[in-house]
Short mmCIF file of C-alpha atoms and ligand atoms in Angstrom, two decimals:
data_model
loop_
_atom_site.label_atom_id
_atom_site.label_comp_id
_atom_site.label_asym_id
_atom_site.label_seq_id
_atom_site.Cartn_x
_atom_site.Cartn_y
_atom_site.Cartn_z
CA MET A 1 19.75 10.76 -8.60
CA GLU A 2 18.39 7.65 -10.27
CA PHE A 3 15.97 5.39 -8.39
CA ALA A 4 18.53 2.85 -7.11
CA SER A 5 20.78 5.66 -5.83
CA LYS A 6 17.88 7.31 -4.01
CA CYS A 7 17.18 3.95 -2.31
CA LEU A 8 20.67 4.19 -0.80
CA HIS A 9 21.23 7.93 -0.38
CA GLY A 10 17.73 9.40 0.01
CA GLY A 11 16.49 10.69 3.35
CA TYR A 12 19.47 10.34 5.67
CA GLU A 13 22.47 12.29 4.41
CA PRO A 14 25.22 12.03 7.04
CA LYS A 15 27.36 15.11 7.59
CA ASN A 16 31.06 15.17 8.36
CA GLY A 17 31.88 12.56 11.02
CA GLU A 18 28.30 11.29 11.40
CA PRO A 19 27.35 7.55 11.30
CA GLY A 20 27.16 6.06 7.82
CA ALA A 21 24.19 3.84 8.65
CA LEU A 22 20.82 5.30 9.58
CA PRO A 23 20.89 5.96 13.35
CA ILE A 24 18.03 4.61 15.45
CA ILE A 25 16.94 7.52 17.64
CA GLN A 26 15.16 5.42 20.23
CA SER A 27 13.80 8.33 22.25
CA THR A 28 10.25 9.43 22.98
CA THR A 29 11.31 12.95 23.92
CA PHE A 30 13.54 15.82 22.79
CA LYS A 31 15.05 18.45 25.07
CA TYR A 32 14.67 22.23 24.59
CA ASP A 33 16.16 25.26 26.30
CA LYS A 34 13.28 27.72 26.20
CA THR A 35 9.48 27.64 26.34
CA ALA A 36 9.44 29.72 23.14
CA ASP A 37 11.16 26.90 21.25
CA VAL A 38 8.49 24.43 22.33
CA ALA A 39 5.69 26.92 21.69
CA ALA A 40 6.84 27.36 18.08
CA LEU A 41 6.74 23.59 17.59
CA PHE A 42 3.25 23.32 19.10
CA ASP A 43 1.97 26.11 16.86
CA LEU A 44 3.46 24.34 13.79
CA LYS A 45 5.61 27.45 13.22
CA ALA A 46 8.94 25.63 13.49
CA ALA A 47 9.99 22.21 12.25
CA GLY A 48 11.43 19.84 14.81
CA PHE A 49 10.75 16.95 17.12
CA PHE A 50 9.16 17.02 20.52
CA TYR A 51 7.40 13.70 21.04
CA SER A 52 7.75 10.47 19.04
CA ARG A 53 3.98 9.95 18.78
CA LEU A 54 4.02 12.74 16.15
CA ALA A 55 7.46 12.54 14.60
CA ASN A 56 10.87 11.01 15.23
CA PRO A 57 14.16 11.66 13.43
CA THR A 58 14.75 8.04 12.33
CA VAL A 59 11.21 7.76 11.05
CA ASP A 60 11.52 11.18 9.41
CA TYR A 61 14.59 10.11 7.38
CA VAL A 62 12.74 7.08 6.06
CA GLU A 63 9.66 9.18 5.28
CA LYS A 64 11.85 11.54 3.23
CA LYS A 65 13.36 8.59 1.35
CA ILE A 66 9.98 7.05 0.49
CA ALA A 67 8.57 10.45 -0.52
CA ALA A 68 11.53 10.83 -2.90
CA LEU A 69 11.05 7.32 -4.33
CA GLU A 70 7.35 7.89 -5.01
CA GLY A 71 7.86 11.45 -6.24
CA GLY A 72 5.83 13.06 -3.44
CA VAL A 73 6.27 16.16 -1.29
CA GLY A 74 6.07 14.35 2.04
CA ALA A 75 5.25 11.07 3.74
CA ILE A 76 4.22 9.57 7.06
CA CYS A 77 5.28 6.10 8.17
CA THR A 78 2.51 4.41 10.15
CA SER A 79 2.38 1.43 12.48
CA SER A 80 0.70 -0.75 9.82
CA GLY A 81 -0.69 -0.71 6.30
CA GLN A 82 -4.18 -0.68 7.79
CA ALA A 83 -3.31 2.49 9.75
CA ALA A 84 -1.98 4.09 6.55
CA CYS A 85 -5.20 3.27 4.72
CA PHE A 86 -7.40 4.55 7.54
CA VAL A 87 -5.47 7.80 8.02
CA SER A 88 -5.23 8.45 4.27
CA LEU A 89 -9.04 8.34 4.01
CA MET A 90 -10.00 9.89 7.35
CA ASN A 91 -7.81 12.91 6.55
CA LEU A 92 -10.49 13.63 3.91
CA CYS A 93 -13.70 12.22 5.38
CA ARG A 94 -15.96 12.81 8.32
CA ALA A 95 -19.25 11.20 9.35
CA GLY A 96 -21.76 11.65 6.54
CA ASP A 97 -19.16 11.43 3.76
CA HIS A 98 -18.80 8.85 1.02
CA VAL A 99 -15.92 7.06 -0.74
CA VAL A 100 -15.82 5.22 -4.08
CA ALA A 101 -13.55 2.16 -3.77
CA CYS A 102 -12.64 -0.63 -6.16
CA SER A 103 -14.29 -3.90 -5.20
CA ASN A 104 -11.23 -6.14 -5.64
CA LEU A 105 -9.18 -4.69 -2.76
CA TYR A 106 -7.23 -6.58 -0.09
CA GLY A 107 -9.70 -8.29 2.30
CA GLY A 108 -8.45 -6.32 5.31
CA THR A 109 -9.11 -3.07 3.47
CA ILE A 110 -12.61 -4.22 2.51
CA ASN A 111 -13.36 -4.87 6.20
CA LEU A 112 -11.86 -1.56 7.27
CA LEU A 113 -13.95 0.35 4.74
CA ALA A 114 -17.19 -1.65 4.77
CA VAL A 115 -17.43 -2.35 8.51
CA THR A 116 -15.28 -0.04 10.63
CA MET A 117 -15.42 3.14 8.55
CA LYS A 118 -19.15 2.57 8.09
CA ARG A 119 -19.46 2.57 11.91
CA PHE A 120 -17.65 5.94 11.82
CA GLY A 121 -20.41 7.16 9.51
CA VAL A 122 -18.53 6.99 6.20
CA GLU A 123 -20.37 5.18 3.41
CA ILE A 124 -18.41 3.19 0.83
CA THR A 125 -19.56 2.17 -2.64
CA PHE A 126 -17.51 -0.70 -4.09
CA VAL A 127 -17.28 -0.54 -7.87
CA ASP A 128 -15.90 -2.71 -10.67
CA GLN A 129 -12.74 -0.89 -11.79
CA ARG A 130 -13.15 -2.30 -15.31
CA LEU A 131 -16.32 -0.31 -15.97
CA PRO A 132 -15.82 2.69 -18.27
CA ASN A 133 -15.71 6.13 -16.64
CA SER A 134 -19.10 6.92 -18.19
CA GLU A 135 -20.54 4.17 -15.93
CA LEU A 136 -18.33 4.76 -12.89
CA VAL A 137 -19.28 8.43 -12.72
CA LYS A 138 -22.83 7.38 -11.73
CA TYR A 139 -21.58 6.15 -8.35
CA PHE A 140 -20.38 9.59 -7.24
CA ARG A 141 -22.45 11.67 -4.82
CA PRO A 142 -22.16 15.29 -3.71
CA ASN A 143 -20.57 14.03 -0.46
CA THR A 144 -17.99 11.75 -2.19
CA LYS A 145 -14.49 12.63 -0.92
CA ALA A 146 -12.11 10.13 -2.48
CA VAL A 147 -11.55 7.23 -4.87
CA PHE A 148 -9.49 4.29 -3.61
CA GLY A 149 -7.83 1.45 -5.58
CA GLU A 150 -4.77 -0.85 -5.63
CA THR A 151 -2.08 -0.76 -8.36
CA ILE A 152 -1.99 -4.59 -8.36
CA THR A 153 -4.89 -6.03 -6.37
CA ASN A 154 -4.38 -8.50 -3.53
CA PRO A 155 -5.00 -11.38 -4.25
CA SER A 156 -6.55 -11.21 -7.72
CA THR A 157 -3.55 -9.36 -9.30
CA ASP A 158 -5.75 -7.02 -11.37
CA VAL A 159 -3.97 -3.91 -12.64
CA LEU A 160 -5.57 -0.52 -11.99
CA ASP A 161 -5.85 1.87 -14.96
CA ILE A 162 -4.46 4.66 -12.78
CA ALA A 163 -4.53 7.47 -15.35
CA ARG A 164 -8.14 6.78 -16.32
CA ILE A 165 -9.34 6.46 -12.71
CA ALA A 166 -7.39 9.61 -11.73
CA ASP A 167 -9.19 11.50 -14.54
CA LEU A 168 -12.50 10.21 -13.21
CA ALA A 169 -11.72 11.30 -9.63
CA HIS A 170 -10.51 14.72 -10.76
CA SER A 171 -13.58 15.26 -12.94
CA GLN A 172 -15.55 14.91 -9.69
CA GLY A 173 -13.24 17.21 -7.68
CA VAL A 174 -11.80 14.48 -5.45
CA PRO A 175 -8.36 12.88 -5.07
CA LEU A 176 -7.38 9.34 -6.08
CA ILE A 177 -5.66 7.28 -3.37
CA VAL A 178 -3.66 4.30 -4.62
CA ASP A 179 -2.45 1.39 -2.48
CA ASN A 180 0.89 0.64 -4.20
CA THR A 181 1.92 -2.23 -1.90
CA PHE A 182 2.51 -4.97 -4.49
CA ALA A 183 4.09 -2.76 -7.14
CA THR A 184 6.35 -0.72 -4.84
CA PRO A 185 7.72 2.54 -6.29
CA TYR A 186 10.30 0.45 -8.18
CA LEU A 187 7.68 -1.13 -10.47
CA CYS A 188 5.17 1.73 -10.57
CA ARG A 189 4.94 5.30 -9.33
CA PRO A 190 1.22 6.08 -9.35
CA ILE A 191 1.82 9.83 -8.89
CA GLU A 192 3.37 9.93 -12.38
CA PHE A 193 0.02 8.71 -13.72
CA GLY A 194 -2.14 11.19 -11.79
CA ALA A 195 -2.69 9.61 -8.35
CA ASP A 196 -2.85 12.21 -5.58
CA ILE A 197 -2.05 10.08 -2.54
CA VAL A 198 -0.12 6.81 -2.46
CA MET A 199 -0.08 4.39 0.45
CA HIS A 200 1.64 1.09 1.21
CA SER A 201 1.72 -1.75 3.60
CA THR A 202 5.50 -1.60 4.10
CA THR A 203 5.11 -5.01 5.78
CA LYS A 204 5.39 -6.56 2.32
CA TYR A 205 8.10 -5.87 -0.31
CA ILE A 206 9.41 -2.63 1.20
CA ASP A 207 10.44 -4.31 4.46
CA GLY A 208 11.10 -7.40 2.43
CA HIS A 209 12.31 -9.62 5.27
CA ALA A 210 9.09 -10.22 7.26
CA LEU A 211 10.47 -8.27 10.23
CA GLY A 212 8.04 -5.49 11.02
CA VAL A 213 4.43 -4.55 10.34
CA GLY A 214 4.22 -1.02 8.97
CA GLY A 215 2.71 1.36 6.46
CA VAL A 216 3.32 4.66 4.72
CA ILE A 217 1.28 7.48 3.19
CA VAL A 218 2.80 9.70 0.48
CA ASP A 219 1.36 13.06 -0.61
CA SER A 220 1.91 14.02 -4.26
CA GLY A 221 1.36 17.67 -3.36
CA LYS A 222 -0.64 18.01 -6.58
CA PHE A 223 -4.25 18.15 -5.41
CA ASP A 224 -5.49 21.75 -5.12
CA TRP A 225 -7.33 21.69 -1.78
CA ALA A 226 -7.95 25.43 -1.76
CA ALA A 227 -9.67 25.19 -5.17
CA HIS A 228 -12.02 22.56 -3.67
CA LYS A 229 -12.73 24.45 -0.47
CA ASP A 230 -16.40 23.47 -0.51
CA LYS A 231 -15.59 19.76 -0.38
CA PHE A 232 -12.55 19.99 1.88
CA PRO A 233 -13.12 22.93 4.23
CA GLU A 234 -10.73 21.56 6.89
CA PHE A 235 -7.78 22.34 4.64
CA SER A 236 -8.63 26.00 4.15
CA GLU A 237 -10.29 26.91 7.45
CA PRO A 238 -8.46 27.66 10.70
CA ASP A 239 -7.63 24.58 12.83
CA GLU A 240 -8.51 25.63 16.36
CA SER A 241 -6.35 22.86 17.79
CA TYR A 242 -3.30 24.66 16.32
CA HIS A 243 -4.12 28.30 17.16
CA GLY A 244 -6.01 28.83 13.95
CA CYS A 245 -3.44 27.42 11.52
CA VAL A 246 -4.77 27.25 7.93
CA TYR A 247 -3.03 24.29 6.29
CA THR A 248 -3.26 25.43 2.68
CA GLU A 249 -1.83 28.85 3.60
CA ALA A 250 0.86 27.71 6.02
CA PHE A 251 2.01 24.58 4.16
CA GLY A 252 0.98 25.12 0.54
CA ASN A 253 1.07 21.90 -1.45
CA ALA A 254 2.09 19.86 1.63
CA ALA A 255 -1.22 20.69 3.34
CA TYR A 256 -2.55 17.12 3.17
CA ILE A 257 0.41 15.39 4.76
CA VAL A 258 0.95 18.07 7.44
CA LYS A 259 -2.74 17.98 8.38
CA ALA A 260 -2.68 14.16 8.57
CA ARG A 261 0.21 14.26 11.01
CA ALA A 262 -0.98 17.25 13.02
CA GLN A 263 -4.49 15.90 13.54
CA LEU A 264 -4.72 12.14 13.00
CA ILE A 265 -1.23 10.90 13.87
CA ARG A 266 -1.40 13.12 16.96
CA ASP A 267 -4.82 11.84 17.97
CA LEU A 268 -4.72 8.20 16.87
CA GLY A 269 -1.11 7.53 17.82
CA CYS A 270 -0.15 5.26 14.95
CA LEU A 271 3.30 6.52 13.92
CA GLN A 272 5.83 3.83 13.05
CA SER A 273 8.42 3.04 15.72
CA PRO A 274 12.06 4.11 15.08
CA GLN A 275 13.19 0.45 15.24
CA ASN A 276 10.70 -0.60 12.55
CA ALA A 277 11.61 2.41 10.41
CA PHE A 278 15.24 1.25 10.61
CA TYR A 279 14.19 -2.19 9.33
CA ILE A 280 12.21 -0.82 6.40
CA ASN A 281 15.13 1.42 5.51
CA LEU A 282 17.32 -1.68 5.23
CA GLY A 283 14.69 -3.21 2.95
CA LEU A 284 14.53 -0.06 0.81
CA GLU A 285 18.29 -0.11 0.22
CA THR A 286 18.00 -3.33 -1.82
CA LEU A 287 14.48 -2.82 -3.18
CA PRO A 288 15.45 -2.51 -6.90
CA LEU A 289 17.55 -5.71 -6.86
CA ARG A 290 14.96 -7.68 -4.95
CA MET A 291 12.04 -6.53 -7.10
CA GLN A 292 13.88 -7.44 -10.30
CA GLN A 293 14.47 -10.96 -9.02
CA TYR A 294 10.89 -11.41 -7.68
CA CYS A 295 9.57 -10.47 -11.10
CA LYS A 296 11.98 -12.76 -12.94
CA ASN A 297 11.18 -15.74 -10.71
CA ALA A 298 7.42 -15.15 -10.81
CA GLN A 299 7.46 -14.89 -14.60
CA VAL A 300 9.11 -18.33 -14.83
CA VAL A 301 6.68 -19.82 -12.29
CA ALA A 302 3.63 -18.28 -13.99
CA GLU A 303 4.71 -19.74 -17.35
CA PHE A 304 5.23 -23.16 -15.71
CA LEU A 305 1.78 -23.07 -14.03
CA ALA A 306 0.05 -21.92 -17.21
CA LYS A 307 1.24 -25.10 -18.97
CA HIS A 308 0.49 -27.51 -16.10
CA GLU A 309 -2.34 -30.02 -16.58
CA LYS A 310 -3.61 -29.69 -12.96
CA VAL A 311 -3.98 -25.93 -13.27
CA ALA A 312 -7.22 -24.50 -14.64
CA GLN A 313 -6.23 -20.85 -14.74
CA VAL A 314 -3.33 -18.49 -13.95
CA ALA A 315 -3.74 -14.81 -13.17
CA TYR A 316 -0.41 -13.03 -13.55
CA PRO A 317 -0.51 -9.83 -15.58
CA GLY A 318 3.03 -10.44 -16.85
CA LEU A 319 1.76 -13.46 -18.78
CA PRO A 320 0.71 -12.77 -22.38
CA GLY A 321 -2.92 -13.80 -22.55
CA SER A 322 -3.49 -13.28 -18.80
CA HIS A 323 -6.01 -10.67 -17.67
CA ASP A 324 -4.74 -7.07 -17.62
CA HIS A 325 -1.60 -7.88 -19.64
CA GLU A 326 -2.10 -4.69 -21.68
CA LEU A 327 -2.47 -2.51 -18.58
CA ALA A 328 0.64 -4.16 -17.15
CA GLN A 329 2.63 -3.11 -20.22
CA LYS A 330 1.71 0.50 -19.54
CA TYR A 331 1.94 0.59 -15.74
CA LEU A 332 4.37 -2.23 -14.91
CA PRO A 333 6.96 -2.30 -17.73
CA ASN A 334 9.66 -3.65 -15.37
CA GLY A 335 7.65 -6.59 -14.05
CA CYS A 336 4.49 -7.53 -12.20
CA SER A 337 5.79 -8.45 -8.71
CA GLY A 338 6.07 -11.96 -7.26
CA VAL A 339 2.38 -12.55 -6.61
CA ILE A 340 0.49 -15.05 -8.74
CA ALA A 341 -3.12 -16.21 -8.34
CA PHE A 342 -4.01 -19.55 -9.87
CA VAL A 343 -6.84 -22.08 -9.77
CA LEU A 344 -6.42 -25.83 -9.33
CA LYS A 345 -8.72 -28.05 -11.34
CA GLY A 346 -9.77 -30.23 -8.37
CA GLY A 347 -11.43 -27.52 -6.21
CA ARG A 348 -11.21 -27.39 -2.40
CA GLU A 349 -9.84 -30.95 -1.93
CA ALA A 350 -7.08 -30.43 -4.47
CA GLY A 351 -6.19 -27.15 -2.79
CA VAL A 352 -5.77 -28.82 0.59
CA ARG A 353 -3.69 -31.72 -0.86
CA PHE A 354 -1.50 -29.29 -2.79
CA ILE A 355 -0.76 -27.06 0.21
CA ASP A 356 -0.17 -29.97 2.57
CA SER A 357 2.31 -31.52 0.12
CA LEU A 358 4.55 -28.47 -0.25
CA LYS A 359 7.98 -28.88 1.34
CA MET A 360 9.92 -25.64 0.84
CA ILE A 361 7.18 -23.13 0.07
CA SER A 362 5.57 -22.14 3.37
CA LEU A 363 1.92 -21.92 4.29
CA GLU A 364 1.80 -18.40 5.73
CA VAL A 365 -0.75 -15.66 6.19
CA HIS A 366 1.63 -13.30 4.47
CA VAL A 367 2.43 -12.24 0.96
CA ALA A 368 5.29 -10.44 -0.78
CA ASP A 369 7.73 -12.10 1.58
CA ILE A 370 11.39 -12.81 0.79
CA LYS A 371 10.60 -16.55 1.03
CA SER A 372 8.01 -18.17 -1.19
CA CYS A 373 4.67 -18.61 0.54
CA VAL A 374 1.15 -19.75 -0.33
CA LEU A 375 -2.37 -19.37 0.91
CA HIS A 376 -5.46 -21.37 -0.02
CA PRO A 377 -8.37 -19.08 0.81
CA ALA A 378 -10.96 -21.91 0.85
CA SER A 379 -9.15 -23.70 3.70
CA SER A 380 -7.85 -20.64 5.58
CA THR A 381 -9.01 -17.02 5.31
CA HIS A 382 -12.37 -17.97 3.75
CA ARG A 383 -12.88 -21.41 5.32
CA GLN A 384 -16.29 -20.59 6.80
CA LEU A 385 -17.74 -20.12 3.32
CA THR A 386 -19.34 -22.87 1.26
CA ASP A 387 -18.21 -23.38 -2.35
CA GLU A 388 -21.33 -21.45 -3.46
CA GLN A 389 -20.56 -18.54 -1.12
CA LEU A 390 -16.95 -18.54 -2.30
CA ALA A 391 -18.09 -18.37 -5.91
CA ALA A 392 -20.32 -15.41 -5.05
CA ALA A 393 -17.24 -13.67 -3.56
CA GLY A 394 -15.40 -14.30 -6.83
CA ILE A 395 -13.08 -16.95 -5.33
CA ASP A 396 -12.84 -20.46 -6.73
CA ALA A 397 -12.58 -23.26 -4.14
CA GLY A 398 -9.34 -24.30 -5.85
CA SER A 399 -7.83 -20.77 -5.86
CA ILE A 400 -4.27 -20.46 -4.59
CA ARG A 401 -2.38 -17.25 -3.88
CA LEU A 402 1.30 -17.87 -4.43
CA SER A 403 3.93 -15.33 -3.50
CA VAL A 404 7.15 -16.28 -5.27
CA GLY A 405 10.21 -15.47 -3.18
CA LEU A 406 13.92 -15.17 -3.81
CA GLU A 407 14.91 -18.84 -3.59
CA ASP A 408 16.57 -20.33 -6.67
CA VAL A 409 13.58 -20.70 -8.97
CA LYS A 410 14.63 -24.30 -9.77
CA ASP A 411 13.79 -25.24 -6.19
CA THR A 412 10.49 -23.38 -6.32
CA LEU A 413 9.51 -25.18 -9.54
CA ALA A 414 10.52 -28.57 -8.12
CA ASP A 415 8.42 -28.04 -4.98
CA LEU A 416 5.42 -26.91 -7.03
CA GLU A 417 5.82 -29.87 -9.39
CA GLN A 418 5.82 -32.51 -6.66
CA ALA A 419 2.92 -30.85 -4.74
CA LEU A 420 0.87 -30.52 -7.95
CA ALA A 421 1.38 -34.25 -8.54
CA GLN A 422 -0.30 -34.84 -5.13
CA ALA A 423 -3.14 -32.47 -5.94
C1 LIG B 501 -1.16 -6.43 3.73
C2 LIG B 501 -1.84 -5.38 2.96
C3 LIG B 501 -2.46 -4.29 3.60
C4 LIG B 501 -2.51 -4.16 5.09
O1 LIG B 501 -1.25 -3.90 5.62
P1 LIG B 501 -0.76 -4.36 7.08
O2 LIG B 501 0.64 -3.89 7.09
O3 LIG B 501 -0.95 -5.83 7.20
O4 LIG B 501 -1.62 -3.62 8.07
C5 LIG B 501 -3.02 -3.30 2.80
N1 LIG B 501 -3.02 -3.41 1.47
C6 LIG B 501 -2.46 -4.45 0.82
C7 LIG B 501 -2.48 -4.49 -0.67
C8 LIG B 501 -1.87 -5.48 1.54
O5 LIG B 501 -1.32 -6.51 0.88
#
């Protein structure tokens, strides 16, 4: 099936007389007749459900759909994007290990990696993704276990050269994990360019209606864990918590995703709820249509901003002359999402006046929402920082992150025009 058809028919395939819409199996437990049936589930020898902390039928259908959309062998829906990021990395790392991550990631991810994972004993080196591989290779250590980057970075909208960074990771015997939140599998499928693991905050475009916080991890099934036994012994050695199961032998190329569920989803308890999985399934059904319109609207808005006298700079990779336009042509041929970063000429004051003057576009700590929303880091997420500290973090005091929604773009332009006049 083509992509749009998979969005509608992937995962849940009702049989004769079954409900047409995805059923919400709101149950923590599943009943069995015999101890042997339950034993087989506990030993990972049979597939099935026994407790919704590990797996649930509604969630499972949505996982199958997203795996199909990304071109992976399996997926896990998590309670948040942060949980997806954490599990995707901790399935590879233990205390004493090291990760190479791009420095322009979402702020929440930077905290998770630099503060919380560091407390768990995992060291992170943040690198400039624009450096050539001959430079980047110097940051790898014998204990490096993964490379992490975002297809389109939040909020700077940089485009990751996935194929080149995948080559780099593979030359060092480690997988590349890509956060594909802003692109969604409609605009880019990182696995086709060599990424090994893909994750999302489904809270953003996939849900698409600002209903539920969630995340997902997708396994490409392409990384050869057995061939890198020395770096990833947990994949090829018996897991005592499952009667000596060896993931690479029992599950072949699905070893990564099965191990993540069996160990981390079991122990951390961060599976998505069936109700939230139902919501993201609704979002997925219209993903292609929505993404096309986000991209169209954002392109118009980016062109408008680029010509505006109050605007110093626009970062939207769909704009000829913007940063990463060439990479966007390779990785994002169908559009660059609805997220635009731009800089007002008047700094912090202008930013505040602009935001306070908006009428339709909402001030929200959210992005990739169905409604247009904005954030001014200098007066919100980064308000403790002085202009000098902001500059050191690569953020201008007049920087605005605009997420263009699905309103008629005429209304979006009119609101921007009148608020810019006040700025
Ligand atoms: C929002 C976001 C996250 C975190 O996801 P939550 O669902 O908020 O936990 C991770 N990565 C990116 C790119 C994001 O935009």
